[in-house]
Coordinates of N, CA and C in Angstrom, one line a residue:
M4 N 104.8 122.7 114.2 CA 105.6 123.0 113.0 C 104.8 122.4 111.8
G5 N 104.0 121.4 111.9 CA 103.3 120.8 110.8 C 104.1 119.8 110.1
I6 N 103.5 119.1 109.2 CA 104.1 118.0 108.4 C 104.6 118.5 107.1
V7 N 105.8 118.3 106.7 CA 106.4 118.7 105.4 C 106.3 117.6 104.4
I8 N 105.7 117.8 103.3 CA 105.6 116.8 102.2 C 106.9 117.0 101.4
I9 N 107.6 115.8 101.3 CA 108.9 115.8 100.6 C 108.8 115.2 99.2
N10 N 109.6 115.8 98.3 CA 109.8 115.2 97.0 C 111.3 115.4 96.7
K11 N 111.7 114.9 95.5 CA 113.1 114.9 95.1 C 113.6 116.3 95.1
D12 N 112.8 117.3 94.8 CA 113.2 118.7 94.7 C 113.5 119.4 96.0
N13 N 112.8 119.0 97.1 CA 113.1 119.6 98.4 C 113.7 118.7 99.4
F14 N 114.0 117.5 99.1 CA 114.6 116.5 100.0 C 115.9 117.0 100.6
K15 N 116.8 117.5 99.8 CA 118.1 117.9 100.3 C 117.9 119.1 101.3
E16 N 117.2 120.1 100.9 CA 117.0 121.2 101.8 C 116.2 120.9 103.1
E17 N 115.1 120.1 103.0 CA 114.3 119.9 104.1 C 114.8 118.8 105.0
V18 N 115.5 117.8 104.5 CA 116.0 116.6 105.3 C 117.5 116.6 105.5
L19 N 118.2 116.6 104.4 CA 119.7 116.5 104.6 C 120.4 117.7 105.1
D20 N 119.9 118.9 104.8 CA 120.5 120.1 105.3 C 119.8 120.7 106.6
A21 N 118.8 119.9 107.1 CA 118.1 120.4 108.3 C 119.1 120.5 109.5
T22 N 118.8 121.5 110.3 CA 119.6 121.7 111.5 C 119.0 121.0 112.8
T23 N 117.9 120.4 112.6 CA 117.2 119.7 113.6 C 117.0 118.2 113.3
T24 N 116.6 117.4 114.2 CA 116.3 116.0 113.9 C 115.1 116.0 113.0
V25 N 115.1 115.1 112.0 CA 114.0 114.9 111.0 C 113.5 113.5 111.0
L26 N 112.2 113.3 111.2 CA 111.6 112.0 111.1 C 110.9 112.0 109.7
V27 N 111.3 111.0 108.9 CA 110.7 110.8 107.6 C 109.8 109.6 107.6
D28 N 108.5 109.8 107.2 CA 107.6 108.7 107.1 C 107.4 108.4 105.6
F29 N 107.9 107.2 105.2 CA 107.7 106.7 103.8 C 106.4 106.0 103.8
Y30 N 105.4 106.4 103.0 CA 104.1 105.8 103.0 C 103.5 105.8 101.6
A31 N 102.3 105.2 101.5 CA 101.5 105.2 100.3 C 100.1 105.5 100.7
T32 N 99.3 106.1 99.8 CA 97.9 106.5 100.1 C 97.0 105.2 100.2
W33 N 97.4 104.1 99.6 CA 96.6 102.9 99.6 C 96.9 102.0 100.7
C34 N 97.9 102.3 101.5 CA 98.4 101.4 102.6 C 97.7 101.6 103.9
G35 N 97.0 100.6 104.3 CA 96.2 100.6 105.6 C 97.0 101.0 106.8
P36 N 98.1 100.3 107.1 CA 99.0 100.7 108.2 C 99.5 102.1 108.1
C37 N 99.8 102.6 106.9 CA 100.2 104.0 106.7 C 99.1 104.9 107.2
Q38 N 97.9 104.6 106.8 CA 96.7 105.5 107.1 C 96.6 105.5 108.7
M39 N 96.8 104.3 109.3 CA 96.7 104.3 110.8 C 97.8 105.2 111.4
M40 N 98.9 105.5 110.8 CA 99.9 106.3 111.3 C 99.7 107.8 111.2
H41 N 98.7 108.2 110.4 CA 98.5 109.6 110.1 C 98.2 110.4 111.5
P42 N 97.3 109.9 112.3 CA 97.1 110.6 113.6 C 98.3 110.7 114.5
V43 N 99.1 109.6 114.5 CA 100.3 109.6 115.3 C 101.3 110.7 114.8
M44 N 101.5 110.8 113.4 CA 102.4 111.8 112.8 C 101.8 113.2 113.1
D45 N 100.5 113.4 113.0 CA 99.9 114.7 113.2 C 100.2 115.1 114.7
K46 N 100.0 114.2 115.6 CA 100.2 114.5 117.0 C 101.6 114.8 117.3
L47 N 102.5 114.0 116.8 CA 104.0 114.3 116.9 C 104.4 115.7 116.4
A48 N 103.8 116.0 115.2 CA 104.1 117.3 114.6 C 103.6 118.4 115.5
A49 N 102.5 118.2 116.1 CA 101.9 119.3 117.0 C 102.7 119.4 118.3
E50 N 103.2 118.2 118.8 CA 103.8 118.2 120.2 C 105.3 118.5 120.2
R51 N 106.0 118.1 119.1 CA 107.5 118.1 119.1 C 108.0 119.2 118.2
E52 N 108.3 120.3 118.8 CA 108.8 121.4 118.0 C 110.3 121.2 117.7
D53 N 110.9 120.3 118.4 CA 112.3 120.0 118.2 C 112.6 119.0 117.1
V54 N 111.5 118.5 116.5 CA 111.7 117.5 115.4 C 110.9 117.9 114.2
K55 N 111.5 117.8 113.0 CA 110.7 118.1 111.8 C 110.1 116.8 111.3
I56 N 108.8 116.8 111.1 CA 108.1 115.6 110.6 C 107.9 115.7 109.1
C57 N 108.3 114.7 108.4 CA 108.2 114.8 106.9 C 107.6 113.5 106.4
K58 N 106.9 113.6 105.3 CA 106.3 112.4 104.6 C 106.7 112.3 103.2
I59 N 107.0 111.1 102.8 CA 107.3 110.8 101.4 C 106.4 109.7 100.8
D60 N 105.7 110.1 99.8 CA 104.8 109.1 99.1 C 105.7 108.2 98.2
V61 N 105.8 107.0 98.5 CA 106.7 106.1 97.8 C 106.3 105.9 96.3
D62 N 105.0 106.0 96.1 CA 104.5 105.9 94.7 C 105.0 107.0 93.8
Q63 N 105.1 108.2 94.4 CA 105.4 109.4 93.7 C 106.9 109.7 93.7
Q64 N 107.6 109.1 94.7 CA 109.0 109.4 94.9 C 109.8 108.1 95.0
R65 N 109.7 107.3 93.9 CA 110.3 105.9 93.9 C 111.8 106.0 94.1
D66 N 112.5 107.0 93.5 CA 113.9 107.1 93.6 C 114.4 107.3 95.0
L67 N 113.7 108.1 95.8 CA 114.1 108.3 97.2 C 113.8 107.0 98.0
A68 N 112.7 106.4 97.7 CA 112.4 105.1 98.4 C 113.5 104.1 98.1
M69 N 114.0 104.0 96.9 CA 115.0 103.0 96.5 C 116.3 103.4 97.1
Q70 N 116.6 104.7 97.1 CA 117.9 105.2 97.6 C 118.1 104.8 99.1
Y71 N 117.0 104.9 99.9 CA 117.0 104.5 101.3 C 116.5 103.1 101.6
K72 N 116.5 102.3 100.6 CA 116.2 100.9 100.7 C 114.9 100.6 101.4
V73 N 113.8 101.4 101.1 CA 112.5 101.2 101.7 C 111.9 100.0 100.9
M74 N 111.7 98.9 101.6 CA 111.1 97.7 101.0 C 109.7 97.4 101.5
S75 N 109.3 98.1 102.6 CA 108.0 97.8 103.2 C 107.6 99.2 103.7
I76 N 106.2 99.4 103.7 CA 105.7 100.7 104.3 C 104.7 100.4 105.3
P77 N 104.5 101.3 106.3 CA 105.3 102.5 106.4 C 106.7 102.1 106.9
T78 N 107.7 103.0 106.5 CA 109.0 102.9 107.0 C 109.4 104.3 107.6
F79 N 110.0 104.3 108.7 CA 110.3 105.6 109.4 C 111.8 105.7 109.5
L80 N 112.4 106.8 109.0 CA 113.8 107.0 109.1 C 114.0 108.3 109.9
V81 N 115.0 108.3 110.8 CA 115.4 109.4 111.6 C 116.7 109.9 111.1
F82 N 116.7 111.2 110.7 CA 118.0 111.8 110.2 C 118.5 112.8 111.2
K83 N 119.8 112.8 111.4 CA 120.5 113.9 112.2 C 121.7 114.3 111.4
N84 N 121.9 115.5 111.1 CA 123.0 116.0 110.4 C 123.1 115.3 109.0
G85 N 122.0 115.1 108.4 CA 122.0 114.5 107.0 C 122.2 113.0 107.0
E86 N 122.3 112.3 108.1 CA 122.6 110.9 108.2 C 121.4 110.2 108.8
V87 N 121.1 109.0 108.3 CA 120.1 108.1 109.0 C 120.7 107.6 110.3
V88 N 120.0 107.8 111.4 CA 120.5 107.4 112.7 C 119.6 106.3 113.3
N89 N 118.4 106.2 112.7 CA 117.5 105.2 113.3 C 116.4 104.8 112.2
R90 N 115.8 103.7 112.3 CA 114.9 103.2 111.3 C 113.9 102.2 111.9
A91 N 112.7 102.2 111.5 CA 111.7 101.3 111.9 C 110.7 101.0 110.8
M92 N 110.1 99.8 110.7 CA 109.2 99.5 109.7 C 107.9 99.1 110.4
G93 N 106.8 99.3 109.7 CA 105.5 98.9 110.1 C 104.8 99.9 111.1
A94 N 103.5 99.8 111.2 CA 102.8 100.7 112.1 C 103.4 100.6 113.5
Q95 N 103.5 101.7 114.2 CA 104.1 101.8 115.5 C 103.3 102.6 116.4
P96 N 103.2 102.3 117.7 CA 102.6 103.3 118.7 C 103.5 104.5 118.8
Q97 N 102.8 105.6 119.2 CA 103.6 106.9 119.3 C 104.8 106.7 120.2
E98 N 104.7 105.9 121.3 CA 105.8 105.7 122.2 C 107.1 105.1 121.5
A99 N 106.8 104.2 120.6 CA 107.9 103.6 119.8 C 108.5 104.6 118.9
I100 N 107.7 105.4 118.2 CA 108.3 106.4 117.3 C 109.1 107.4 118.2
E101 N 108.6 107.8 119.3 CA 109.4 108.7 120.2 C 110.7 108.1 120.6
E102 N 110.7 106.8 120.8 CA 112.0 106.1 121.2 C 113.0 106.3 120.0
L103 N 112.5 106.2 118.8 CA 113.4 106.3 117.6 C 114.1 107.7 117.6
L104 N 113.4 108.7 118.2 CA 113.9 110.1 118.1 C 115.0 110.4 119.2
K105 N 115.2 109.5 120.1 CA 116.2 109.7 121.2 C 117.6 109.6 120.8

């Protein structure tokens, strides 16, 4: 499915109105742990057709980061039916991210 880049203009359509589970990665380009997560997110996007993988750059989308109380990056939020159902902070192994999706 690929990774969808999210901004304030497409957030509602891509995340809140999605009919599938959505994993949102709040990150920043300067963040080392965020960079470490890129291969994990790419692999999940390639392997999991049942999950939409999205990324939000907190420097460009401060309002979304504040709305979801993102205080540390990377932060991962799992949305189902427009609601946050799971959350994790910090670099995670792929197995831990997959546990969030259950």
